[in-house]
Every structure is written in structure tokens, then in C-alpha cells.
Amino acid sequence: MKKIYLMFLGILISIAAVGQKTDAMLFGDVKAKEGGMHLPYATIIVKGTTLTTRCDATGHYKMTDVPEGKQTLVARLDGYQEQEVEVTMERGKSQTVQFLLEKDPLELSQVVVTGTRTSHFVKDVPIRTEVLTSQSIKRKNAQNLFEALEGVPGVRVEQQCQACNFSEVRMQGLGAEHTQVLIDGEPVYSGLAGVYGLQQMGTNDIDRMEVVKGAGSALYGSSAVAGAINIISKEPSFEPSVNGDVQFGNWGYKNYKGSGSMRFRNIGLMVTAQHTEMDALDETMDGMTRKEVKNKDGVSDRVSSRINNVGMSVYFFNPFAKNDKLVFRAKAMDELRSGGTMTNDLYLNPYSEGTENIQTNRLSLDMAYTLPIGAHSELNVSTAYVHHKRNATNDTFLGNYKDSHDGNSPDVELMRPYLAKENTLTPSLTFTSILGNHTLLAGVQGYFTRLRETGMYVLSDDDYKTNPYYGIPYTSIGKKRATEFGFFIQDEWNVTPKLTVVPGLRLDNHSSSEEYDSSEKVFDGNFPKTKFDKTSFNPRLAIKYEVSPSLIMRANIGTGFRAPYGFSEDLHLCSGSPRVWKSSNLKGERSISYNLSADYYGKGYQLSLNIFRTDLKDKIQFSPASDEVTKLGYTYEWQNVDDAYVQGIEIGAKATPFKNFNASLNWTFNSGKFKHIREDWKNTIYAEDSKNVSRFPAMTGDLTLEYSPGTWNFSLTGSLQGKMYIDYNAEENAELSKIKKTETFTLWNCRIAKKFGSVSVYAGGKNIFSYIQNEKHTDDAAFMYAPVYGATWYAGVSVTL
């Protein structure tokens, strides 16, 4: 691996060259085609180079030392279609170029970076990319990542625990462990953050979210089997601005957020703050029909939550060289969530029966530096550090202790929370160079994480009453670590003006281990240590062909690798005492993904089709612990259960049929199966059903209608979830366990807003028809497939100065 790094450094030194001075200058302005007003802060780019400049507040620009000869200039601005103009530059002479930009109601002018790690318009990117803009997030009234990702085609966010509302994201039928969530290109959303992070991370500082489906391991390493979701942070605004928003809703919902942004000469500053709170809510109970379920049982369906998010970013423009940029960001989050028995507010006592109490603290720091080298090369260096803590309690230890001590409760001084601390560092270096028709990219990336956790346990299973260690309470100490080094290369080759071929390859070395110890002796022997070391090669090939200016075809094939480390389910369950065993014999998953898509861009409308398939080998499944593993004090274990596949067809349409009205419809047909019947369902009536990949709807659909006449905005969104299979594992009576095929249902949201100068007033509702799932079993906390409480309503005021 060291030889590869030295070779990569040599490439950087040999390619990097200082651009020649030509004294050829560009001057001009950018205006809106409709109305003729100057457009401030539009970006002007010399195509095929790294040269860029930006208009000032009056909409005028200038650029020096433009390469000689025929050049193509591109003007870009969010909300407007790009415009290209050809110009011939001569040494020592100047040219004046003016741009007239048309509005972009279909948002095709968005610049994306995730698919290839290079900048492209969403229409032109070789790897199909979907963008969720800050305006789309606002229209959804999405206050966290979970709400923002709802309704994205091929992406499904869901709650996995009725007790603590643990959530995860699924992409094209594959779970959270197969989806890489990035923040500004760095994989800092993992480990502990993968449990509650979707609901904890606010949207106040998000500029956009880019979604790339299919083989992503060639660029982003392990965990990107299903694809990647890249969260791009906002940059400081060119004009000083202050934003404030206050929102209230039913069931104790409150949300306050504010931000300030400014640039002074070559320095930009941005600060954000957001506070969200909601009360615990009880609306449903156990039942076999919706009529039975729609009754209160005194146990929370939604946890009480208090979340704070604050952040600050400082940008330095041209700090060391022309057009370079240095960025520092800092973010902090804390949350307290409580749920359980609501009678007499018992859930607020973290050590009482039927309660769950989780305190989370997270601090992240990151730095990014971009250095243009000459007119055709660029160096990017970044690093991110995350410190994540969790303090969690629930009644599992209390219940196990009482079971093994004739119903007696432990001494209060014996009670301890589950404590976890995780530190993660992710440095990376990327070099890009444009050589003729080739855009070459090479980079290295590291991932270092250390996790220490402690929790209270007691052996209480009736099968082990004769065990001499039965009923002995002890503290378990877990130490987990992972180290990854990755090297990736890519060539974006424009074979012809219509054909682009993008081969890429990533080499990863992953090393991880887990070891446990206990404060008391609980079995004859020592806790075994687990270790996993693997080097993987993941190639990818992407092809884009422009059949016509309106029709773009894309194909993508690549392999993926998933290391058996950092499963969110481990860190979810450990909060409540059960431990999860991971054998050293566990194999990493391998995959191969195929995507074929077509996008047609008409005048005022867009049609899209995407066909996908992923084949998984040695898929890892969460299972009850075997007898041998149970003797070590573990409740569950991970196993390589089988090979599997997921596949589907996504169909989409966007249109602006008349002025101020936008509509979009997405529909997906899915299927996913294991190769064989799952072991735990053999010899049951559910044997054949067990071959279906759980929680993968046969179809999904999303509809968005938006009308914005003048200062008004009206929006209606609907989502459809088709039938899917979900396991019910009965705790008290195993004979009641089953695989349920859920029913098809729809959820509807609405929002209305009115702007009065710098003030906006808005109101809306989510799940406005109060749909809830038609069967509920609280003894299996993961048995969730639809909402378990009804409509939520909100109203608010926002001010921009």
C-alpha cells in the first residue's frame, strides 16, 4: 500500500505545472432573459479547464489569463439554465461576452459532484444523480435527514423500533449497512450515528443532497454497495443575511432555527442553530385489525425528543494562491429522547420498568482545501473528525435481573447506563487533471474509528438456571476498532462529443477487530476476540451516450464490498443490554450492480427510466444466537446466510404544464429474493415467503404538485407503499411468529405559504388522513411497516433580512 501512495505522490508532482500567463482577458455581464435584469453572483467557467470566476453584485465579471485559441464559456446560476458561448482568445487582447439566462423550472441547472467526484450539471453527469435542493427540503417542511429523504425515488427511510424510534435508510431494497451517507464527501455518518442520526441531524445548514444509486464502492469504498447519499453544506452568502424561523405544531411540536451569513473581502462566515422538540405520544396498542390498533395502551408510540444543532463555517478565498479555497467547519448536536410507559410520566425515570432514555452528544470538525494548479489541474485535501457519545438506559437489565432473582429489583447503586464513546477520523486527498479529452482523477482516503462501550448484563435465561453464573450481574466492556485505507483512480474519457466512458477502480484494505471483557467471571474461559482483514478491488465502468440533445442514455456496472463492521443494529441493541456476536469466520459481502437509464428532456418536461439489479454474495443477516454463542452471554449474532438479489424499474416524470405550476411523479416496481429458504423459517408455512427480502415493497410511488402564483405557494405530496414482507418474531410464544405480507397504502402531506416582503407565513400537515398500520405487536419492537400515530399539523413564520 505504501508503494501505491508513493506512486500517487509522484503522479501529482509530475503532472502539476504552473499555468502560462497569456494576458488575454474577458469582460462581460449576465442578465435574465425574462425582464433583462442583471443576475449577481453567476459563475463563469472556461470549459475543459479549472478556470472560473464569479459575477459581482451588479452582475458583471472579469477573468484574466484565459488560454489562447477557441474557448467555450459557460454561465451557471441556480434556478437558471446554463448558457454556453464560444469565443476566440488572443494573447494580450480582451473580449466582451454577455449572457442571457432562461429560468430552469425543472432544476436541471444543479451542479453535482458525487457520481464522479467532479463537477457536472445534473443533466450531463455520466453517473445518474438525483438532487434534493434546499428549496425541496423547505417545501417538505423537513427538519431532519429522515424527513428530507422521504419520497426520494428508490430510497426508503423507516423506523425500526417501536420503543426508541431507531431509524435507517434503505436504497433499492438494501439496508443502511449497504448505503454510504456522506457529509461534504466524507464518510462521517457511520457507527453510532447510524442508529439515530437520521432524526438528529438538522437541515438548517444543508444546501442540497445528492443521491447516486448502484455501485459506489469504486469511489467511496466499503458500505457503498447500494449507492451513496452526499449531504452538501451551504456556503456563506455573498450579501449579508440573517434568517429566523419559528414553528409550532400539535402534540408538543416546536422548532426554532436561525442562521447568519456574510462575506467580507476574501473571508466568508456562516453560523446556524436549530432546536426541535416534541412530546411523547400514545395513539395505538397491540391488535390484529386497525380498529383494535387505534386505541391507547399507555405506552409511547413516538418518543419525547429534545434536539439542539449548532454549526459554524469559515471560508477563506484566495488565502495562499489564486482561486484556492480553505474551509473550516464545526458542528455540535445533542439530543435527549425518552419513551415507554406514559402513566404518571413513568417514562421520564430512566431506571424504571417499561422505559427507554437515550442521551446523545456529537461534535464534528472538518477542514477542506482546494488548490487549482495551472488551468487544467486541481488538488483537494480534506479531513474530518467526529466524537460521538451515547448514554442510554432501558428496562432490559432490570427485567433480566428480576427474572433471575425471584422478582426482586437490584440495588439502585447497581444500575448503570450503557455508555459508548466513538472517535472517527477520515482524511482524504484527491487530484484531478484535464488532459485533452480525459479528466483523470486519483485519490487516497483513510478511515480510522475506535469505539469503547460498557453496559450492565445478567445471565437470566431459564435454560441456564443450573449454570453457576446464573443471575450474576456484571459490567461488559467492549472495544471495537476499524482501519481502512483506500486508493482510487478514474478516467472520464469524452470519446466523442456525444459519448463519455468512465472506467474506475478502487483498492481498499480493511482491518477491524472486537474484544470483550467483564467485571465478573460469567463462564468458564475467556471471551474470544474477533478479527477481520481483507483487501478488495472494486472496478466500475460507466457509459453516457447523448442520442440527441434531448435524450441521454447511461449504463453503469461495478462491484462492491461490505466489511462486517459497524452494523447499526449492534449499536442499537447494545443500548438495551442484548449483545451481538460477530465471529472471525464471518465473510465480507460481495456484490455486483447493474444500472441502465434513459432521460428525455423536453420543453418544460422530463421523462426518466432506470433499471437496476444488485447481486449479493454471502449476505449477512441478523439472527438469534446459537446455543454455543448464547453460553458466552450473547443474545444475537451475525451470520452469512445466503446469496440474494434485488432488482427493479424506476419510472419518473416532471413537467411544468403551465406557468407557476410544477408536477412530478415517480413509480418503482421492485423484487428481491434470497437463493434459499431462510434457516429459521424452514418446515413452517412461511418457508417460501422467507425467500423474499424483508422490508422491500413490491412497488412505491411518489407524487408532488406545486403551484406558486405570485407570493403564494401551494404544495401537495403523496407517497404509495406497496405490499412487502416483514418478520414478526413473537417473544413469549414462538408458535405465533410469522411473516406478514403488508397491505398497500398511501400517505399524503400538504403545505401552504404566503410571502409578505421579507416575512413568510406557512402551515401544513403530514399524514393528513391519519393512516396507521393495521397490525401491531409490541413484543417485537421491530415490527413496524407504517405510521403508528395519526396526522401532525404545524404552522410557522420565517423572516429573511
JSON list of N, CA, C and O in Angstrom, two decimals, residues 379-424:
[
{"chain": "A", "resi": 379, "resn": "LEU", "atom": "N", "xyz": [-6.07, 20.20, -6.86]},
{"chain": "A", "resi": 379, "resn": "LEU", "atom": "CA", "xyz": [-5.75, 19.35, -5.71]},
{"chain": "A", "resi": 379, "resn": "LEU", "atom": "C", "xyz": [-6.75, 19.63, -4.60]},
{"chain": "A", "resi": 379, "resn": "LEU", "atom": "O", "xyz": [-7.02, 20.79, -4.27]},
{"chain": "A", "resi": 380, "resn": "ASN", "atom": "N", "xyz": [-7.31, 18.56, -4.02]},
{"chain": "A", "resi": 380, "resn": "ASN", "atom": "CA", "xyz": [-8.25, 18.69, -2.91]},
{"chain": "A", "resi": 380, "resn": "ASN", "atom": "C", "xyz": [-7.74, 17.87, -1.73]},
{"chain": "A", "resi": 380, "resn": "ASN", "atom": "O", "xyz": [-7.46, 16.67, -1.86]},
{"chain": "A", "resi": 381, "resn": "VAL", "atom": "N", "xyz": [-7.63, 18.52, -0.59]},
{"chain": "A", "resi": 381, "resn": "VAL", "atom": "CA", "xyz": [-7.22, 17.87, 0.65]},
{"chain": "A", "resi": 381, "resn": "VAL", "atom": "C", "xyz": [-8.29, 18.12, 1.70]},
{"chain": "A", "resi": 381, "resn": "VAL", "atom": "O", "xyz": [-8.75, 19.27, 1.86]},
{"chain": "A", "resi": 382, "resn": "SER", "atom": "N", "xyz": [-8.72, 17.08, 2.39]},
{"chain": "A", "resi": 382, "resn": "SER", "atom": "CA", "xyz": [-9.75, 17.26, 3.42]},
{"chain": "A", "resi": 382, "resn": "SER", "atom": "C", "xyz": [-9.55, 16.25, 4.53]},
{"chain": "A", "resi": 382, "resn": "SER", "atom": "O", "xyz": [-8.95, 15.19, 4.34]},
{"chain": "A", "resi": 383, "resn": "THR", "atom": "N", "xyz": [-10.05, 16.60, 5.69]},
{"chain": "A", "resi": 383, "resn": "THR", "atom": "CA", "xyz": [-10.06, 15.68, 6.81]},
{"chain": "A", "resi": 383, "resn": "THR", "atom": "C", "xyz": [-11.22, 16.03, 7.72]},
{"chain": "A", "resi": 383, "resn": "THR", "atom": "O", "xyz": [-11.62, 17.20, 7.83]},
{"chain": "A", "resi": 384, "resn": "ALA", "atom": "N", "xyz": [-11.80, 15.01, 8.35]},
{"chain": "A", "resi": 384, "resn": "ALA", "atom": "CA", "xyz": [-12.94, 15.22, 9.24]},
{"chain": "A", "resi": 384, "resn": "ALA", "atom": "C", "xyz": [-12.76, 14.37, 10.49]},
{"chain": "A", "resi": 384, "resn": "ALA", "atom": "O", "xyz": [-12.29, 13.23, 10.42]},
{"chain": "A", "resi": 385, "resn": "TYR", "atom": "N", "xyz": [-13.15, 14.94, 11.61]},
{"chain": "A", "resi": 385, "resn": "TYR", "atom": "CA", "xyz": [-13.06, 14.24, 12.90]},
{"chain": "A", "resi": 385, "resn": "TYR", "atom": "C", "xyz": [-14.42, 14.30, 13.58]},
{"chain": "A", "resi": 385, "resn": "TYR", "atom": "O", "xyz": [-15.09, 15.34, 13.57]},
{"chain": "A", "resi": 386, "resn": "VAL", "atom": "N", "xyz": [-14.84, 13.17, 14.15]},
{"chain": "A", "resi": 386, "resn": "VAL", "atom": "CA", "xyz": [-16.13, 13.10, 14.84]},
{"chain": "A", "resi": 386, "resn": "VAL", "atom": "C", "xyz": [-15.94, 12.45, 16.21]},
{"chain": "A", "resi": 386, "resn": "VAL", "atom": "O", "xyz": [-15.31, 11.39, 16.32]},
{"chain": "A", "resi": 387, "resn": "HIS", "atom": "N", "xyz": [-16.50, 13.09, 17.22]},
{"chain": "A", "resi": 387, "resn": "HIS", "atom": "CA", "xyz": [-16.56, 12.50, 18.56]},
{"chain": "A", "resi": 387, "resn": "HIS", "atom": "C", "xyz": [-18.03, 12.31, 18.89]},
{"chain": "A", "resi": 387, "resn": "HIS", "atom": "O", "xyz": [-18.80, 13.28, 18.90]},
{"chain": "A", "resi": 388, "resn": "HIS", "atom": "N", "xyz": [-18.42, 11.07, 19.15]},
{"chain": "A", "resi": 388, "resn": "HIS", "atom": "CA", "xyz": [-19.84, 10.73, 19.34]},
{"chain": "A", "resi": 388, "resn": "HIS", "atom": "C", "xyz": [-19.99, 9.95, 20.65]},
{"chain": "A", "resi": 388, "resn": "HIS", "atom": "O", "xyz": [-19.29, 8.97, 20.88]},
{"chain": "A", "resi": 389, "resn": "LYS", "atom": "N", "xyz": [-20.91, 10.41, 21.50]},
{"chain": "A", "resi": 389, "resn": "LYS", "atom": "CA", "xyz": [-21.15, 9.76, 22.79]},
{"chain": "A", "resi": 389, "resn": "LYS", "atom": "C", "xyz": [-22.63, 9.39, 22.93]},
{"chain": "A", "resi": 389, "resn": "LYS", "atom": "O", "xyz": [-23.51, 10.11, 22.46]},
{"chain": "A", "resi": 390, "resn": "ARG", "atom": "N", "xyz": [-22.86, 8.27, 23.60]},
{"chain": "A", "resi": 390, "resn": "ARG", "atom": "CA", "xyz": [-24.24, 7.89, 23.91]},
{"chain": "A", "resi": 390, "resn": "ARG", "atom": "C", "xyz": [-24.32, 7.39, 25.36]},
{"chain": "A", "resi": 390, "resn": "ARG", "atom": "O", "xyz": [-23.47, 6.62, 25.82]},
{"chain": "A", "resi": 391, "resn": "ASN", "atom": "N", "xyz": [-25.36, 7.82, 26.05]},
{"chain": "A", "resi": 391, "resn": "ASN", "atom": "CA", "xyz": [-25.67, 7.38, 27.41]},
{"chain": "A", "resi": 391, "resn": "ASN", "atom": "C", "xyz": [-27.11, 6.89, 27.36]},
{"chain": "A", "resi": 391, "resn": "ASN", "atom": "O", "xyz": [-28.04, 7.67, 27.17]},
{"chain": "A", "resi": 392, "resn": "ALA", "atom": "N", "xyz": [-27.31, 5.57, 27.47]},
{"chain": "A", "resi": 392, "resn": "ALA", "atom": "CA", "xyz": [-28.64, 5.00, 27.24]},
{"chain": "A", "resi": 392, "resn": "ALA", "atom": "C", "xyz": [-29.04, 4.04, 28.35]},
{"chain": "A", "resi": 392, "resn": "ALA", "atom": "O", "xyz": [-28.21, 3.31, 28.89]},
{"chain": "A", "resi": 393, "resn": "THR", "atom": "N", "xyz": [-30.32, 4.07, 28.68]},
{"chain": "A", "resi": 393, "resn": "THR", "atom": "CA", "xyz": [-30.88, 3.11, 29.64]},
{"chain": "A", "resi": 393, "resn": "THR", "atom": "C", "xyz": [-32.21, 2.61, 29.11]},
{"chain": "A", "resi": 393, "resn": "THR", "atom": "O", "xyz": [-32.93, 3.31, 28.41]},
{"chain": "A", "resi": 394, "resn": "ASN", "atom": "N", "xyz": [-32.52, 1.35, 29.43]},
{"chain": "A", "resi": 394, "resn": "ASN", "atom": "CA", "xyz": [-33.89, 0.86, 29.30]},
{"chain": "A", "resi": 394, "resn": "ASN", "atom": "C", "xyz": [-34.06, -0.24, 30.34]},
{"chain": "A", "resi": 394, "resn": "ASN", "atom": "O", "xyz": [-33.20, -0.46, 31.18]},
{"chain": "A", "resi": 395, "resn": "ASP", "atom": "N", "xyz": [-35.18, -0.94, 30.28]},
{"chain": "A", "resi": 395, "resn": "ASP", "atom": "CA", "xyz": [-35.51, -1.86, 31.36]},
{"chain": "A", "resi": 395, "resn": "ASP", "atom": "C", "xyz": [-35.03, -3.29, 31.12]},
{"chain": "A", "resi": 395, "resn": "ASP", "atom": "O", "xyz": [-35.43, -4.20, 31.84]},
{"chain": "A", "resi": 396, "resn": "THR", "atom": "N", "xyz": [-34.17, -3.52, 30.13]},
{"chain": "A", "resi": 396, "resn": "THR", "atom": "CA", "xyz": [-33.76, -4.89, 29.83]},
{"chain": "A", "resi": 396, "resn": "THR", "atom": "C", "xyz": [-32.96, -5.49, 30.99]},
{"chain": "A", "resi": 396, "resn": "THR", "atom": "O", "xyz": [-33.24, -6.61, 31.44]},
{"chain": "A", "resi": 397, "resn": "PHE", "atom": "N", "xyz": [-31.96, -4.76, 31.48]},
{"chain": "A", "resi": 397, "resn": "PHE", "atom": "CA", "xyz": [-31.18, -5.28, 32.61]},
{"chain": "A", "resi": 397, "resn": "PHE", "atom": "C", "xyz": [-32.08, -5.44, 33.84]},
{"chain": "A", "resi": 397, "resn": "PHE", "atom": "O", "xyz": [-32.00, -6.45, 34.56]},
{"chain": "A", "resi": 398, "resn": "LEU", "atom": "N", "xyz": [-32.94, -4.46, 34.07]},
{"chain": "A", "resi": 398, "resn": "LEU", "atom": "CA", "xyz": [-33.85, -4.54, 35.22]},
{"chain": "A", "resi": 398, "resn": "LEU", "atom": "C", "xyz": [-34.72, -5.78, 35.12]},
{"chain": "A", "resi": 398, "resn": "LEU", "atom": "O", "xyz": [-34.88, -6.54, 36.10]},
{"chain": "A", "resi": 399, "resn": "GLY", "atom": "N", "xyz": [-35.30, -6.03, 33.93]},
{"chain": "A", "resi": 399, "resn": "GLY", "atom": "CA", "xyz": [-36.17, -7.20, 33.75]},
{"chain": "A", "resi": 399, "resn": "GLY", "atom": "C", "xyz": [-35.41, -8.50, 33.90]},
{"chain": "A", "resi": 399, "resn": "GLY", "atom": "O", "xyz": [-35.89, -9.45, 34.54]},
{"chain": "A", "resi": 400, "resn": "ASN", "atom": "N", "xyz": [-34.19, -8.58, 33.31]},
{"chain": "A", "resi": 400, "resn": "ASN", "atom": "CA", "xyz": [-33.40, -9.79, 33.42]},
{"chain": "A", "resi": 400, "resn": "ASN", "atom": "C", "xyz": [-32.98, -10.06, 34.86]},
{"chain": "A", "resi": 400, "resn": "ASN", "atom": "O", "xyz": [-32.95, -11.22, 35.31]},
{"chain": "A", "resi": 401, "resn": "TYR", "atom": "N", "xyz": [-32.66, -9.02, 35.58]},
{"chain": "A", "resi": 401, "resn": "TYR", "atom": "CA", "xyz": [-32.27, -9.18, 36.99]},
{"chain": "A", "resi": 401, "resn": "TYR", "atom": "C", "xyz": [-33.44, -9.72, 37.80]},
{"chain": "A", "resi": 401, "resn": "TYR", "atom": "O", "xyz": [-33.30, -10.65, 38.59]},
{"chain": "A", "resi": 402, "resn": "LYS", "atom": "N", "xyz": [-34.64, -9.14, 37.60]},
{"chain": "A", "resi": 402, "resn": "LYS", "atom": "CA", "xyz": [-35.81, -9.59, 38.35]},
{"chain": "A", "resi": 402, "resn": "LYS", "atom": "C", "xyz": [-36.17, -11.03, 38.00]},
{"chain": "A", "resi": 402, "resn": "LYS", "atom": "O", "xyz": [-36.58, -11.82, 38.86]},
{"chain": "A", "resi": 403, "resn": "ASP", "atom": "N", "xyz": [-36.02, -11.40, 36.70]},
{"chain": "A", "resi": 403, "resn": "ASP", "atom": "CA", "xyz": [-36.30, -12.78, 36.28]},
{"chain": "A", "resi": 403, "resn": "ASP", "atom": "C", "xyz": [-35.39, -13.77, 36.99]},
{"chain": "A", "resi": 403, "resn": "ASP", "atom": "O", "xyz": [-35.81, -14.91, 37.27]},
{"chain": "A", "resi": 404, "resn": "SER", "atom": "N", "xyz": [-34.16, -13.38, 37.24]},
{"chain": "A", "resi": 404, "resn": "SER", "atom": "CA", "xyz": [-33.20, -14.30, 37.84]},
{"chain": "A", "resi": 404, "resn": "SER", "atom": "C", "xyz": [-33.08, -14.14, 39.36]},
{"chain": "A", "resi": 404, "resn": "SER", "atom": "O", "xyz": [-32.26, -14.80, 39.99]},
{"chain": "A", "resi": 405, "resn": "HIS", "atom": "N", "xyz": [-33.90, -13.25, 39.96]},
{"chain": "A", "resi": 405, "resn": "HIS", "atom": "CA", "xyz": [-33.84, -13.02, 41.41]},
{"chain": "A", "resi": 405, "resn": "HIS", "atom": "C", "xyz": [-35.23, -13.00, 42.02]},
{"chain": "A", "resi": 405, "resn": "HIS", "atom": "O", "xyz": [-35.55, -12.19, 42.88]},
{"chain": "A", "resi": 406, "resn": "ASP", "atom": "N", "xyz": [-36.10, -13.90, 41.51]},
{"chain": "A", "resi": 406, "resn": "ASP", "atom": "CA", "xyz": [-37.44, -14.08, 42.09]},
{"chain": "A", "resi": 406, "resn": "ASP", "atom": "C", "xyz": [-38.23, -12.78, 42.16]},
{"chain": "A", "resi": 406, "resn": "ASP", "atom": "O", "xyz": [-38.97, -12.52, 43.13]},
{"chain": "A", "resi": 407, "resn": "GLY", "atom": "N", "xyz": [-38.08, -11.93, 41.17]},
{"chain": "A", "resi": 407, "resn": "GLY", "atom": "CA", "xyz": [-38.87, -10.71, 41.10]},
{"chain": "A", "resi": 407, "resn": "GLY", "atom": "C", "xyz": [-38.33, -9.55, 41.89]},
{"chain": "A", "resi": 407, "resn": "GLY", "atom": "O", "xyz": [-38.94, -8.46, 41.89]},
{"chain": "A", "resi": 408, "resn": "ASN", "atom": "N", "xyz": [-37.21, -9.72, 42.55]},
{"chain": "A", "resi": 408, "resn": "ASN", "atom": "CA", "xyz": [-36.62, -8.63, 43.33]},
{"chain": "A", "resi": 408, "resn": "ASN", "atom": "C", "xyz": [-35.83, -7.68, 42.43]},
{"chain": "A", "resi": 408, "resn": "ASN", "atom": "O", "xyz": [-35.15, -8.11, 41.50]},
{"chain": "A", "resi": 409, "resn": "SER", "atom": "N", "xyz": [-35.91, -6.39, 42.75]},
{"chain": "A", "resi": 409, "resn": "SER", "atom": "CA", "xyz": [-35.18, -5.39, 41.97]},
{"chain": "A", "resi": 409, "resn": "SER", "atom": "C", "xyz": [-33.76, -5.24, 42.47]},
{"chain": "A", "resi": 409, "resn": "SER", "atom": "O", "xyz": [-33.48, -5.47, 43.65]},
{"chain": "A", "resi": 410, "resn": "PRO", "atom": "N", "xyz": [-32.82, -4.85, 41.60]},
{"chain": "A", "resi": 410, "resn": "PRO", "atom": "CA", "xyz": [-31.43, -4.65, 42.03]},
{"chain": "A", "resi": 410, "resn": "PRO", "atom": "C", "xyz": [-31.29, -3.40, 42.89]},
{"chain": "A", "resi": 410, "resn": "PRO", "atom": "O", "xyz": [-32.14, -2.50, 42.84]},
{"chain": "A", "resi": 411, "resn": "ASP", "atom": "N", "xyz": [-30.24, -3.34, 43.66]},
{"chain": "A", "resi": 411, "resn": "ASP", "atom": "CA", "xyz": [-29.92, -2.14, 44.42]},
{"chain": "A", "resi": 411, "resn": "ASP", "atom": "C", "xyz": [-29.73, -0.98, 43.43]},
{"chain": "A", "resi": 411, "resn": "ASP", "atom": "O", "xyz": [-29.14, -1.14, 42.37]},
{"chain": "A", "resi": 412, "resn": "VAL", "atom": "N", "xyz": [-30.23, 0.19, 43.79]},
{"chain": "A", "resi": 412, "resn": "VAL", "atom": "CA", "xyz": [-30.18, 1.33, 42.89]},
{"chain": "A", "resi": 412, "resn": "VAL", "atom": "C", "xyz": [-28.75, 1.68, 42.49]},
{"chain": "A", "resi": 412, "resn": "VAL", "atom": "O", "xyz": [-28.49, 2.16, 41.38]},
{"chain": "A", "resi": 413, "resn": "GLU", "atom": "N", "xyz": [-27.79, 1.43, 43.38]},
{"chain": "A", "resi": 413, "resn": "GLU", "atom": "CA", "xyz": [-26.39, 1.74, 43.07]},
{"chain": "A", "resi": 413, "resn": "GLU", "atom": "C", "xyz": [-25.80, 0.77, 42.05]},
{"chain": "A", "resi": 413, "resn": "GLU", "atom": "O", "xyz": [-24.72, 1.04, 41.49]},
{"chain": "A", "resi": 414, "resn": "LEU", "atom": "N", "xyz": [-26.48, -0.34, 41.80]},
{"chain": "A", "resi": 414, "resn": "LEU", "atom": "CA", "xyz": [-26.02, -1.30, 40.80]},
{"chain": "A", "resi": 414, "resn": "LEU", "atom": "C", "xyz": [-26.42, -0.88, 39.38]},
{"chain": "A", "resi": 414, "resn": "LEU", "atom": "O", "xyz": [-25.80, -1.30, 38.41]},
{"chain": "A", "resi": 415, "resn": "MET", "atom": "N", "xyz": [-27.47, -0.07, 39.28]},
{"chain": "A", "resi": 415, "resn": "MET", "atom": "CA", "xyz": [-27.97, 0.32, 37.97]},
{"chain": "A", "resi": 415, "resn": "MET", "atom": "C", "xyz": [-26.98, 1.24, 37.27]},
{"chain": "A", "resi": 415, "resn": "MET", "atom": "O", "xyz": [-26.45, 2.18, 37.86]},
{"chain": "A", "resi": 416, "resn": "ARG", "atom": "N", "xyz": [-26.70, 0.95, 36.02]},
{"chain": "A", "resi": 416, "resn": "ARG", "atom": "CA", "xyz": [-25.77, 1.74, 35.23]},
{"chain": "A", "resi": 416, "resn": "ARG", "atom": "C", "xyz": [-26.33, 1.88, 33.81]},
{"chain": "A", "resi": 416, "resn": "ARG", "atom": "O", "xyz": [-26.96, 0.97, 33.29]},
{"chain": "A", "resi": 417, "resn": "PRO", "atom": "N", "xyz": [-26.06, 3.00, 33.17]},
{"chain": "A", "resi": 417, "resn": "PRO", "atom": "CA", "xyz": [-26.48, 3.13, 31.76]},
{"chain": "A", "resi": 417, "resn": "PRO", "atom": "C", "xyz": [-25.48, 2.44, 30.84]},
{"chain": "A", "resi": 417, "resn": "PRO", "atom": "O", "xyz": [-24.36, 2.10, 31.25]},
{"chain": "A", "resi": 418, "resn": "TYR", "atom": "N", "xyz": [-25.91, 2.23, 29.61]},
{"chain": "A", "resi": 418, "resn": "TYR", "atom": "CA", "xyz": [-25.00, 1.82, 28.56]},
{"chain": "A", "resi": 418, "resn": "TYR", "atom": "C", "xyz": [-24.24, 3.08, 28.13]},
{"chain": "A", "resi": 418, "resn": "TYR", "atom": "O", "xyz": [-24.83, 4.11, 27.81]},
{"chain": "A", "resi": 419, "resn": "LEU", "atom": "N", "xyz": [-22.92, 3.03, 28.13]},
{"chain": "A", "resi": 419, "resn": "LEU", "atom": "CA", "xyz": [-22.08, 4.17, 27.75]},
{"chain": "A", "resi": 419, "resn": "LEU", "atom": "C", "xyz": [-21.23, 3.80, 26.55]},
{"chain": "A", "resi": 419, "resn": "LEU", "atom": "O", "xyz": [-20.59, 2.74, 26.54]},
{"chain": "A", "resi": 420, "resn": "ALA", "atom": "N", "xyz": [-21.22, 4.66, 25.56]},
{"chain": "A", "resi": 420, "resn": "ALA", "atom": "CA", "xyz": [-20.42, 4.41, 24.37]},
{"chain": "A", "resi": 420, "resn": "ALA", "atom": "C", "xyz": [-19.75, 5.70, 23.93]},
{"chain": "A", "resi": 420, "resn": "ALA", "atom": "O", "xyz": [-20.36, 6.77, 23.95]},
{"chain": "A", "resi": 421, "resn": "LYS", "atom": "N", "xyz": [-18.49, 5.58, 23.55]},
{"chain": "A", "resi": 421, "resn": "LYS", "atom": "CA", "xyz": [-17.74, 6.71, 23.01]},
{"chain": "A", "resi": 421, "resn": "LYS", "atom": "C", "xyz": [-17.06, 6.24, 21.72]},
{"chain": "A", "resi": 421, "resn": "LYS", "atom": "O", "xyz": [-16.41, 5.20, 21.69]},
{"chain": "A", "resi": 422, "resn": "GLU", "atom": "N", "xyz": [-17.22, 7.04, 20.69]},
{"chain": "A", "resi": 422, "resn": "GLU", "atom": "CA", "xyz": [-16.64, 6.70, 19.39]},
{"chain": "A", "resi": 422, "resn": "GLU", "atom": "C", "xyz": [-15.89, 7.89, 18.83]},
{"chain": "A", "resi": 422, "resn": "GLU", "atom": "O", "xyz": [-16.38, 9.02, 18.86]},
{"chain": "A", "resi": 423, "resn": "ASN", "atom": "N", "xyz": [-14.69, 7.66, 18.35]},
{"chain": "A", "resi": 423, "resn": "ASN", "atom": "CA", "xyz": [-13.87, 8.69, 17.71]},
{"chain": "A", "resi": 423, "resn": "ASN", "atom": "C", "xyz": [-13.52, 8.23, 16.31]},
{"chain": "A", "resi": 423, "resn": "ASN", "atom": "O", "xyz": [-13.03, 7.10, 16.12]},
{"chain": "A", "resi": 424, "resn": "THR", "atom": "N", "xyz": [-13.77, 9.09, 15.33]},
{"chain": "A", "resi": 424, "resn": "THR", "atom": "CA", "xyz": [-13.56, 8.73, 13.93]},
{"chain": "A", "resi": 424, "resn": "THR", "atom": "C", "xyz": [-12.79, 9.84, 13.22]},
{"chain": "A", "resi": 424, "resn": "THR", "atom": "O", "xyz": [-13.08, 11.02, 13.39]}
]
